[in-house]
Amino acid sequence: MKKRVIRIVGIIIFIVLGIYLGFLFYKDYQIRHAKIEVILKEDLSMEFGEEKKISDFVMHINGEKILDDKKISYQKIGKQKVSFSYINEDNIKVSYQFEVEIKDSVEPFVWLGKTYHVQKDKEIDLLEAIQYGDNYDSHPNCIIEGSYDLTTIGKYPLTFVISDSSGNTYRHDFILDVYEPNPEEKPSAETNYIDFEEIKKNHKTEKTKIGLDISSWQGDVDFEKIKEAGVEFLFVRVGSKSSPTEYFVDKKFERNMELARQYKIPVGIYYYSYAGNEKDAREEAKWVIKQLKDYKIDLPVVFDWEEWNNFNFYRVSFYELTKIAEAFLEEIEKAGYQGMLYSSKSYLENVWYQTKYDIWLAHYTSKTNYEGKYQYWQMTSSGKIDGINGPVDVNIFYQ
């Protein structure tokens, strides 16, 4: 009896296993012989830095929507295999693969006007003194066409030529003005102040708030007076670096934070960065987070990178610089704060890649024509307000 039961159970298991294997073979046969009808667009290329999904290249599939319509990585120039799946008209999941070519057709960029002024006998490498960069190459090739002599006063017609590894070349004609400074000329110390009340009158609405950003440069701010004047928020500098390995806390950071809390003024933080790679940026962010542990932060923590005069020294592409900023802000947001990128209109338009983080725009004008998205606008560095001796940056927040 026992042997008979075992025999029956064995037969049942054999039958079930046979059915299961048959099903697997059938599904495999279906998949291998499933109808795949994919029509791709004629142009299977995209620009480096351009955000596209798989569906942007697919015109038609014999079924419903793509199941994994992911963004295509553009970190490297060249051909890249892209795979996706979809359910065809026979309700079978099928896979498809094609190649996309990542191209770079963007010319390198040079910060150079019609005239470049150099003081006579100044010991500089003109190629390194002129700022330049590229979206993809960390160190594009540069030459200066024409002759000049930094020891002789004169105006020299030259051409700055910059090329990247993709074959994009930009030529810029300019005049090198080698001059002798006049010892009798003294730079004007006058500042054309913009009164805080005037800014409020022109920009304060139900959907805006007016605030300042402050640091040790503003000395001992009289918080009672700025509160009375109508300051609705502050960005306070936490500090920066004095060397590649030495940080410093802004001399007025603790005072500004304590008094902002006392006078109930919402506070954000900005950090002046010298990061040249993602590792340094993350370390800087962690240092900032340590300084903030005893304070309530109401507004974003800001990455402020302004090493444009030394940009050539950093040997980074515009894409790499954006990744540096994002590395810093990623650490900030992992710690529970809101991250934000600060930069001027020119650099936002010509250097930084689009990022998911909020933007603090610097553009010193009465009405900005910047077309990108931004949450804060630093409209002047010459604000005048009762409670601060000297100029101060004034900002507008758009709710």
mmCIF file of C-alpha atoms in Angstrom, residues 2-328:
data_model
loop_
_atom_site.group_PDB
_atom_site.id
_atom_site.type_symbol
_atom_site.label_atom_id
_atom_site.label_comp_id
_atom_site.label_asym_id
_atom_site.label_seq_id
_atom_site.Cartn_x
_atom_site.Cartn_y
_atom_site.Cartn_z
ATOM 1 C CA LYS A 2 2.786 2.366 0.986
ATOM 2 C CA LYS A 3 4.718 1.631 -2.202
ATOM 3 C CA ARG A 4 1.579 2.263 -4.231
ATOM 4 C CA VAL A 5 1.068 5.688 -2.610
ATOM 5 C CA ILE A 6 4.675 6.620 -3.268
ATOM 6 C CA ARG A 7 4.301 5.503 -6.897
ATOM 7 C CA ILE A 8 1.139 7.631 -7.323
ATOM 8 C CA VAL A 9 2.743 10.691 -5.721
ATOM 9 C CA GLY A 10 5.756 10.231 -7.978
ATOM 10 C CA ILE A 11 3.520 10.052 -11.045
ATOM 11 C CA ILE A 12 1.678 13.214 -9.969
ATOM 12 C CA ILE A 13 4.950 15.068 -9.407
ATOM 13 C CA PHE A 14 6.208 13.895 -12.804
ATOM 14 C CA ILE A 15 3.029 15.086 -14.500
ATOM 15 C CA VAL A 16 3.075 18.470 -12.728
ATOM 16 C CA LEU A 17 6.743 18.930 -13.512
ATOM 17 C CA GLY A 18 6.098 17.991 -17.117
ATOM 18 C CA ILE A 19 3.266 20.491 -17.363
ATOM 19 C CA TYR A 20 5.441 23.215 -15.774
ATOM 20 C CA LEU A 21 8.382 22.505 -18.096
ATOM 21 C CA GLY A 22 6.023 22.391 -21.042
ATOM 22 C CA PHE A 23 4.664 25.773 -20.017
ATOM 23 C CA LEU A 24 8.176 27.186 -19.768
ATOM 24 C CA PHE A 25 9.096 25.800 -23.184
ATOM 25 C CA TYR A 26 5.873 27.214 -24.594
ATOM 26 C CA LYS A 27 6.520 30.676 -23.091
ATOM 27 C CA ASP A 28 10.086 30.569 -24.365
ATOM 28 C CA TYR A 29 8.809 29.601 -27.821
ATOM 29 C CA GLN A 30 6.265 32.439 -27.664
ATOM 30 C CA ILE A 31 8.910 34.972 -26.690
ATOM 31 C CA ARG A 32 11.406 33.761 -29.312
ATOM 32 C CA HIS A 33 8.762 33.817 -32.001
ATOM 33 C CA ALA A 34 6.806 36.824 -30.724
ATOM 34 C CA LYS A 35 6.076 39.508 -33.239
ATOM 35 C CA ILE A 36 8.297 42.549 -32.692
ATOM 36 C CA GLU A 37 7.478 45.583 -34.719
ATOM 37 C CA VAL A 38 9.517 48.640 -33.750
ATOM 38 C CA ILE A 39 9.933 51.697 -35.940
ATOM 39 C CA LEU A 40 12.673 54.089 -34.815
ATOM 40 C CA LYS A 41 13.180 57.705 -35.782
ATOM 41 C CA GLU A 42 15.649 58.402 -38.544
ATOM 42 C CA ASP A 43 17.965 60.455 -36.327
ATOM 43 C CA LEU A 44 19.318 58.250 -33.536
ATOM 44 C CA SER A 45 21.625 60.857 -32.043
ATOM 45 C CA MET A 46 21.495 63.313 -29.186
ATOM 46 C CA GLU A 47 23.615 66.161 -27.915
ATOM 47 C CA PHE A 48 25.857 65.648 -24.898
ATOM 48 C CA GLY A 49 23.965 67.071 -21.940
ATOM 49 C CA GLU A 50 20.602 66.765 -23.655
ATOM 50 C CA GLU A 51 17.981 64.900 -21.648
ATOM 51 C CA LYS A 52 16.035 62.361 -23.684
ATOM 52 C CA LYS A 53 14.082 59.202 -22.955
ATOM 53 C CA ILE A 54 13.909 56.000 -24.991
ATOM 54 C CA SER A 55 10.447 56.980 -26.238
ATOM 55 C CA ASP A 56 11.941 60.081 -27.866
ATOM 56 C CA PHE A 57 13.544 57.780 -30.461
ATOM 57 C CA VAL A 58 10.656 55.326 -30.958
ATOM 58 C CA MET A 59 7.947 56.177 -33.472
ATOM 59 C CA HIS A 60 5.893 52.964 -33.273
ATOM 60 C CA ILE A 61 5.617 49.625 -31.440
ATOM 61 C CA ASN A 62 3.082 46.844 -32.026
ATOM 62 C CA GLY A 63 1.645 47.065 -28.555
ATOM 63 C CA GLU A 64 1.220 49.362 -25.629
ATOM 64 C CA LYS A 65 3.625 51.823 -24.062
ATOM 65 C CA ILE A 66 7.270 51.137 -23.279
ATOM 66 C CA LEU A 67 7.574 49.532 -19.840
ATOM 67 C CA ASP A 68 10.937 51.016 -18.856
ATOM 68 C CA ASP A 69 11.039 54.402 -20.564
ATOM 69 C CA LYS A 70 14.198 55.543 -18.817
ATOM 70 C CA LYS A 71 16.419 58.529 -19.460
ATOM 71 C CA ILE A 72 19.406 57.870 -21.691
ATOM 72 C CA SER A 73 22.772 58.485 -20.070
ATOM 73 C CA TYR A 74 24.907 61.109 -21.804
ATOM 74 C CA GLN A 75 28.038 60.996 -19.649
ATOM 75 C CA LYS A 76 30.264 59.869 -22.520
ATOM 76 C CA ILE A 77 30.406 60.810 -26.175
ATOM 77 C CA GLY A 78 30.003 57.941 -28.627
ATOM 78 C CA LYS A 79 27.587 55.140 -29.430
ATOM 79 C CA GLN A 80 25.540 53.666 -26.614
ATOM 80 C CA LYS A 81 23.311 50.587 -26.591
ATOM 81 C CA VAL A 82 19.794 51.174 -25.299
ATOM 82 C CA SER A 83 17.376 48.392 -24.289
ATOM 83 C CA PHE A 84 13.679 48.470 -23.491
ATOM 84 C CA SER A 85 10.657 46.184 -23.110
ATOM 85 C CA TYR A 86 6.989 46.447 -24.013
ATOM 86 C CA ILE A 87 3.863 44.252 -24.181
ATOM 87 C CA ASN A 88 3.055 43.421 -27.779
ATOM 88 C CA GLU A 89 -0.387 42.998 -29.320
ATOM 89 C CA ASP A 90 -0.427 39.285 -28.321
ATOM 90 C CA ASN A 91 0.113 40.256 -24.671
ATOM 91 C CA ILE A 92 3.696 38.965 -24.703
ATOM 92 C CA LYS A 93 6.520 40.900 -23.075
ATOM 93 C CA VAL A 94 9.232 41.492 -25.665
ATOM 94 C CA SER A 95 12.603 43.248 -25.585
ATOM 95 C CA TYR A 96 14.326 45.450 -28.121
ATOM 96 C CA GLN A 97 17.739 47.067 -28.404
ATOM 97 C CA PHE A 98 19.167 49.866 -30.532
ATOM 98 C CA GLU A 99 22.109 52.280 -30.542
ATOM 99 C CA VAL A 100 22.076 55.996 -29.840
ATOM 100 C CA GLU A 101 25.041 58.222 -30.683
ATOM 101 C CA ILE A 102 25.968 60.888 -28.146
ATOM 102 C CA LYS A 103 27.425 63.880 -29.992
ATOM 103 C CA ASP A 104 29.139 67.079 -28.947
ATOM 104 C CA SER A 105 28.583 69.922 -31.387
ATOM 105 C CA VAL A 106 28.854 72.744 -28.843
ATOM 106 C CA GLU A 107 31.715 75.178 -29.344
ATOM 107 C CA PRO A 108 34.023 75.892 -26.398
ATOM 108 C CA PHE A 109 33.399 79.135 -24.530
ATOM 109 C CA VAL A 110 35.772 82.011 -23.806
ATOM 110 C CA TRP A 111 35.169 84.936 -21.442
ATOM 111 C CA LEU A 112 36.583 87.609 -23.697
ATOM 112 C CA GLY A 113 35.226 90.907 -24.985
ATOM 113 C CA LYS A 114 36.442 93.111 -27.805
ATOM 114 C CA THR A 115 39.421 94.361 -25.772
ATOM 115 C CA TYR A 116 41.610 92.699 -23.161
ATOM 116 C CA HIS A 117 43.672 95.047 -20.969
ATOM 117 C CA VAL A 118 47.072 94.105 -19.555
ATOM 118 C CA GLN A 119 49.384 96.375 -17.633
ATOM 119 C CA LYS A 120 52.804 96.853 -19.256
ATOM 120 C CA ASP A 121 55.543 94.502 -17.983
ATOM 121 C CA LYS A 122 53.044 92.351 -16.096
ATOM 122 C CA GLU A 123 54.341 88.793 -15.969
ATOM 123 C CA ILE A 124 51.430 86.673 -17.097
ATOM 124 C CA ASP A 125 50.741 83.752 -19.398
ATOM 125 C CA LEU A 126 48.081 85.280 -21.624
ATOM 126 C CA LEU A 127 46.669 81.865 -22.544
ATOM 127 C CA GLU A 128 46.105 81.049 -18.894
ATOM 128 C CA ALA A 129 44.985 84.542 -17.906
ATOM 129 C CA ILE A 130 42.074 84.546 -20.352
ATOM 130 C CA GLN A 131 39.219 82.417 -19.028
ATOM 131 C CA TYR A 132 37.876 79.623 -21.200
ATOM 132 C CA GLY A 133 36.081 76.310 -20.891
ATOM 133 C CA ASP A 134 34.125 73.585 -22.626
ATOM 134 C CA ASN A 135 30.960 71.642 -21.955
ATOM 135 C CA TYR A 136 32.730 68.264 -22.289
ATOM 136 C CA ASP A 137 36.520 68.695 -22.287
ATOM 137 C CA SER A 138 38.209 69.583 -19.037
ATOM 138 C CA HIS A 139 41.116 71.231 -20.844
ATOM 139 C CA PRO A 140 40.464 72.223 -24.481
ATOM 140 C CA ASN A 141 43.336 73.226 -26.745
ATOM 141 C CA CYS A 142 44.005 76.988 -27.054
ATOM 142 C CA ILE A 143 46.315 79.175 -29.113
ATOM 143 C CA ILE A 144 46.615 82.905 -29.726
ATOM 144 C CA GLU A 145 47.173 83.963 -33.309
ATOM 145 C CA GLY A 146 49.075 87.181 -33.823
ATOM 146 C CA SER A 147 52.100 88.909 -32.293
ATOM 147 C CA TYR A 148 52.220 90.990 -29.128
ATOM 148 C CA ASP A 149 54.734 92.312 -26.626
ATOM 149 C CA LEU A 150 53.744 92.765 -22.984
ATOM 150 C CA THR A 151 56.770 95.020 -22.458
ATOM 151 C CA THR A 152 55.675 97.542 -25.094
ATOM 152 C CA ILE A 153 52.628 99.806 -24.870
ATOM 153 C CA GLY A 154 50.267 99.316 -27.773
ATOM 154 C CA LYS A 155 47.087 97.788 -29.130
ATOM 155 C CA TYR A 156 47.624 94.385 -30.725
ATOM 156 C CA PRO A 157 44.964 92.725 -32.945
ATOM 157 C CA LEU A 158 44.846 89.034 -31.972
ATOM 158 C CA THR A 159 42.644 85.964 -32.379
ATOM 159 C CA PHE A 160 41.953 83.526 -29.565
ATOM 160 C CA VAL A 161 41.376 80.027 -30.993
ATOM 161 C CA ILE A 162 39.969 77.259 -28.823
ATOM 162 C CA SER A 163 39.209 73.675 -29.922
ATOM 163 C CA ASP A 164 37.785 70.626 -28.154
ATOM 164 C CA SER A 165 38.318 66.898 -28.752
ATOM 165 C CA SER A 166 35.110 66.679 -30.822
ATOM 166 C CA GLY A 167 36.496 69.060 -33.419
ATOM 167 C CA ASN A 168 34.470 72.086 -32.368
ATOM 168 C CA THR A 169 36.478 75.287 -32.775
ATOM 169 C CA TYR A 170 35.704 78.832 -31.712
ATOM 170 C CA ARG A 171 37.676 81.854 -32.961
ATOM 171 C CA HIS A 172 37.441 85.210 -31.203
ATOM 172 C CA ASP A 173 39.070 88.381 -32.530
ATOM 173 C CA PHE A 174 40.093 90.910 -29.900
ATOM 174 C CA ILE A 175 42.465 93.782 -29.204
ATOM 175 C CA LEU A 176 45.167 93.282 -26.581
ATOM 176 C CA ASP A 177 45.641 96.671 -24.929
ATOM 177 C CA VAL A 178 49.033 96.868 -23.217
ATOM 178 C CA TYR A 179 48.914 100.048 -21.156
ATOM 179 C CA GLU A 180 50.949 102.076 -18.688
ATOM 180 C CA PRO A 181 48.873 102.969 -15.627
ATOM 181 C CA ASN A 182 48.571 106.637 -14.705
ATOM 182 C CA PRO A 183 49.785 107.033 -11.087
ATOM 183 C CA GLU A 184 47.643 110.148 -10.710
ATOM 184 C CA GLU A 185 44.436 108.285 -11.451
ATOM 185 C CA LYS A 186 42.661 107.008 -8.369
ATOM 186 C CA PRO A 187 39.795 104.549 -8.555
ATOM 187 C CA SER A 188 36.475 105.977 -7.493
ATOM 188 C CA ALA A 189 35.383 104.847 -4.042
ATOM 189 C CA GLU A 190 31.812 105.975 -4.528
ATOM 190 C CA THR A 191 29.017 103.426 -4.434
ATOM 191 C CA ASN A 192 25.701 104.056 -6.114
ATOM 192 C CA TYR A 193 23.434 102.758 -3.385
ATOM 193 C CA ILE A 194 19.902 101.488 -3.944
ATOM 194 C CA ASP A 195 17.694 102.206 -0.969
ATOM 195 C CA PHE A 196 15.913 99.235 0.563
ATOM 196 C CA GLU A 197 12.673 101.206 0.702
ATOM 197 C CA GLU A 198 12.867 101.808 -3.047
ATOM 198 C CA ILE A 199 13.367 98.101 -3.666
ATOM 199 C CA LYS A 200 10.357 97.289 -1.506
ATOM 200 C CA LYS A 201 8.268 99.831 -3.361
ATOM 201 C CA ASN A 202 9.173 98.365 -6.756
ATOM 202 C CA HIS A 203 9.244 94.638 -5.978
ATOM 203 C CA LYS A 204 7.182 93.847 -2.882
ATOM 204 C CA THR A 205 3.897 92.083 -3.684
ATOM 205 C CA GLU A 206 1.672 89.454 -2.106
ATOM 206 C CA LYS A 207 3.767 86.823 -3.892
ATOM 207 C CA THR A 208 7.240 88.139 -3.045
ATOM 208 C CA LYS A 209 9.420 88.604 0.010
ATOM 209 C CA ILE A 210 12.429 90.904 0.278
ATOM 210 C CA GLY A 211 15.570 89.861 2.130
ATOM 211 C CA LEU A 212 19.352 90.189 2.453
ATOM 212 C CA ASP A 213 22.407 87.958 2.433
ATOM 213 C CA ILE A 214 24.986 88.844 5.064
ATOM 214 C CA SER A 215 28.427 87.833 6.287
ATOM 215 C CA SER A 216 31.331 89.312 8.226
ATOM 216 C CA TRP A 217 31.637 91.887 5.433
ATOM 217 C CA GLN A 218 28.561 93.611 6.880
ATOM 218 C CA GLY A 219 30.069 93.799 10.375
ATOM 219 C CA ASP A 220 27.710 93.858 13.356
ATOM 220 C CA VAL A 221 24.271 94.051 11.780
ATOM 221 C CA ASP A 222 21.620 95.866 13.849
ATOM 222 C CA PHE A 223 18.869 93.245 13.655
ATOM 223 C CA GLU A 224 16.278 95.417 15.329
ATOM 224 C CA LYS A 225 16.666 98.066 12.644
ATOM 225 C CA ILE A 226 16.665 95.700 9.659
ATOM 226 C CA LYS A 227 13.599 93.967 11.084
ATOM 227 C CA GLU A 228 11.847 97.321 11.385
ATOM 228 C CA ALA A 229 12.896 98.171 7.811
ATOM 229 C CA GLY A 230 10.987 95.131 6.566
ATOM 230 C CA VAL A 231 13.614 92.431 5.991
ATOM 231 C CA GLU A 232 11.643 89.202 5.618
ATOM 232 C CA PHE A 233 14.453 86.645 5.301
ATOM 233 C CA LEU A 234 18.228 86.305 5.446
ATOM 234 C CA PHE A 235 20.916 84.154 3.880
ATOM 235 C CA VAL A 236 23.874 83.903 6.245
ATOM 236 C CA ARG A 237 27.366 82.832 5.199
ATOM 237 C CA VAL A 238 28.489 79.842 7.255
ATOM 238 C CA GLY A 239 32.121 80.011 6.120
ATOM 239 C CA SER A 240 34.552 78.763 3.508
ATOM 240 C CA LYS A 241 38.131 77.501 3.170
ATOM 241 C CA SER A 242 41.377 79.337 3.830
ATOM 242 C CA SER A 243 43.445 76.544 2.218
ATOM 243 C CA PRO A 244 42.713 73.226 0.492
ATOM 244 C CA THR A 245 42.416 71.506 3.887
ATOM 245 C CA GLU A 246 41.560 74.316 6.332
ATOM 246 C CA TYR A 247 37.995 75.515 6.859
ATOM 247 C CA PHE A 248 36.920 78.658 8.662
ATOM 248 C CA VAL A 249 33.598 79.701 10.145
ATOM 249 C CA ASP A 250 32.480 83.193 9.165
ATOM 250 C CA LYS A 251 33.352 85.570 12.025
ATOM 251 C CA LYS A 252 29.757 86.777 12.322
ATOM 252 C CA PHE A 253 28.027 83.437 11.671
ATOM 253 C CA GLU A 254 27.083 82.610 15.271
ATOM 254 C CA ARG A 255 26.017 86.170 16.012
ATOM 255 C CA ASN A 256 23.929 86.410 12.865
ATOM 256 C CA MET A 257 22.252 83.073 13.503
ATOM 257 C CA GLU A 258 21.416 83.830 17.133
ATOM 258 C CA LEU A 259 20.005 87.271 16.383
ATOM 259 C CA ALA A 260 18.036 86.033 13.388
ATOM 260 C CA ARG A 261 16.386 83.497 15.694
ATOM 261 C CA GLN A 262 15.816 86.160 18.365
ATOM 262 C CA TYR A 263 14.112 88.495 15.892
ATOM 263 C CA LYS A 264 12.262 85.636 14.173
ATOM 264 C CA ILE A 265 13.706 86.258 10.723
ATOM 265 C CA PRO A 266 13.731 83.086 8.543
ATOM 266 C CA VAL A 267 17.278 82.033 7.684
ATOM 267 C CA GLY A 268 19.017 80.212 4.851
ATOM 268 C CA ILE A 269 22.724 79.401 4.583
ATOM 269 C CA TYR A 270 25.317 79.886 1.877
ATOM 270 C CA TYR A 271 28.752 78.344 1.646
ATOM 271 C CA TYR A 272 31.526 79.730 -0.581
ATOM 272 C CA SER A 273 33.084 76.661 -2.205
ATOM 273 C CA TYR A 274 36.489 75.987 -3.726
ATOM 274 C CA ALA A 275 35.711 72.353 -4.603
ATOM 275 C CA GLY A 276 37.479 71.036 -7.682
ATOM 276 C CA ASN A 277 35.965 67.555 -7.697
ATOM 277 C CA GLU A 278 32.978 65.671 -6.331
ATOM 278 C CA LYS A 279 34.913 64.199 -3.389
ATOM 279 C CA ASP A 280 35.934 67.655 -2.160
ATOM 280 C CA ALA A 281 32.382 68.918 -2.633
ATOM 281 C CA ARG A 282 30.939 66.141 -0.469
ATOM 282 C CA GLU A 283 33.524 66.778 2.249
ATOM 283 C CA GLU A 284 32.684 70.497 2.199
ATOM 284 C CA ALA A 285 28.983 69.696 2.505
ATOM 285 C CA LYS A 286 29.612 67.464 5.511
ATOM 286 C CA TRP A 287 31.590 70.270 7.165
ATOM 287 C CA VAL A 288 28.692 72.669 6.558
ATOM 288 C CA ILE A 289 26.206 70.183 8.025
ATOM 289 C CA LYS A 290 28.291 69.972 11.223
ATOM 290 C CA GLN A 291 28.184 73.751 11.628
ATOM 291 C CA LEU A 292 24.390 73.792 11.297
ATOM 292 C CA LYS A 293 23.540 71.101 13.845
ATOM 293 C CA ASP A 294 22.618 73.590 16.604
ATOM 294 C CA TYR A 295 20.451 75.845 14.439
ATOM 295 C CA LYS A 296 17.034 75.784 12.826
ATOM 296 C CA ILE A 297 17.413 76.401 9.098
ATOM 297 C CA ASP A 298 14.225 77.679 7.453
ATOM 298 C CA LEU A 299 15.446 78.248 3.892
ATOM 299 C CA PRO A 300 17.816 76.434 1.501
ATOM 300 C CA VAL A 301 21.493 75.687 2.061
ATOM 301 C CA VAL A 302 23.305 77.167 -0.929
ATOM 302 C CA PHE A 303 26.312 76.071 -2.967
ATOM 303 C CA ASP A 304 28.168 79.233 -4.004
ATOM 304 C CA TRP A 305 31.068 78.627 -6.439
ATOM 305 C CA GLU A 306 32.625 81.784 -7.886
ATOM 306 C CA GLU A 307 36.165 80.780 -8.820
ATOM 307 C CA TRP A 308 35.745 82.053 -12.355
ATOM 308 C CA ASN A 309 38.993 84.057 -12.408
ATOM 309 C CA ASN A 310 40.806 80.806 -11.602
ATOM 310 C CA PHE A 311 38.601 78.526 -13.679
ATOM 311 C CA ASN A 312 41.458 77.413 -15.964
ATOM 312 C CA PHE A 313 43.382 76.190 -12.930
ATOM 313 C CA TYR A 314 40.613 73.759 -11.929
ATOM 314 C CA ARG A 315 40.740 71.812 -15.205
ATOM 315 C CA VAL A 316 37.059 70.846 -15.157
ATOM 316 C CA SER A 317 34.427 70.857 -17.875
ATOM 317 C CA PHE A 318 31.116 72.644 -17.420
ATOM 318 C CA TYR A 319 29.451 69.248 -17.023
ATOM 319 C CA GLU A 320 31.972 68.221 -14.356
ATOM 320 C CA LEU A 321 31.438 71.509 -12.520
ATOM 321 C CA THR A 322 27.693 70.873 -12.456
ATOM 322 C CA LYS A 323 28.309 67.391 -11.024
ATOM 323 C CA ILE A 324 30.505 68.978 -8.336
ATOM 324 C CA ALA A 325 27.641 71.273 -7.322
ATOM 325 C CA GLU A 326 25.184 68.392 -7.350
ATOM 326 C CA ALA A 327 27.479 66.266 -5.174
ATOM 327 C CA PHE A 328 27.517 69.029 -2.540
#
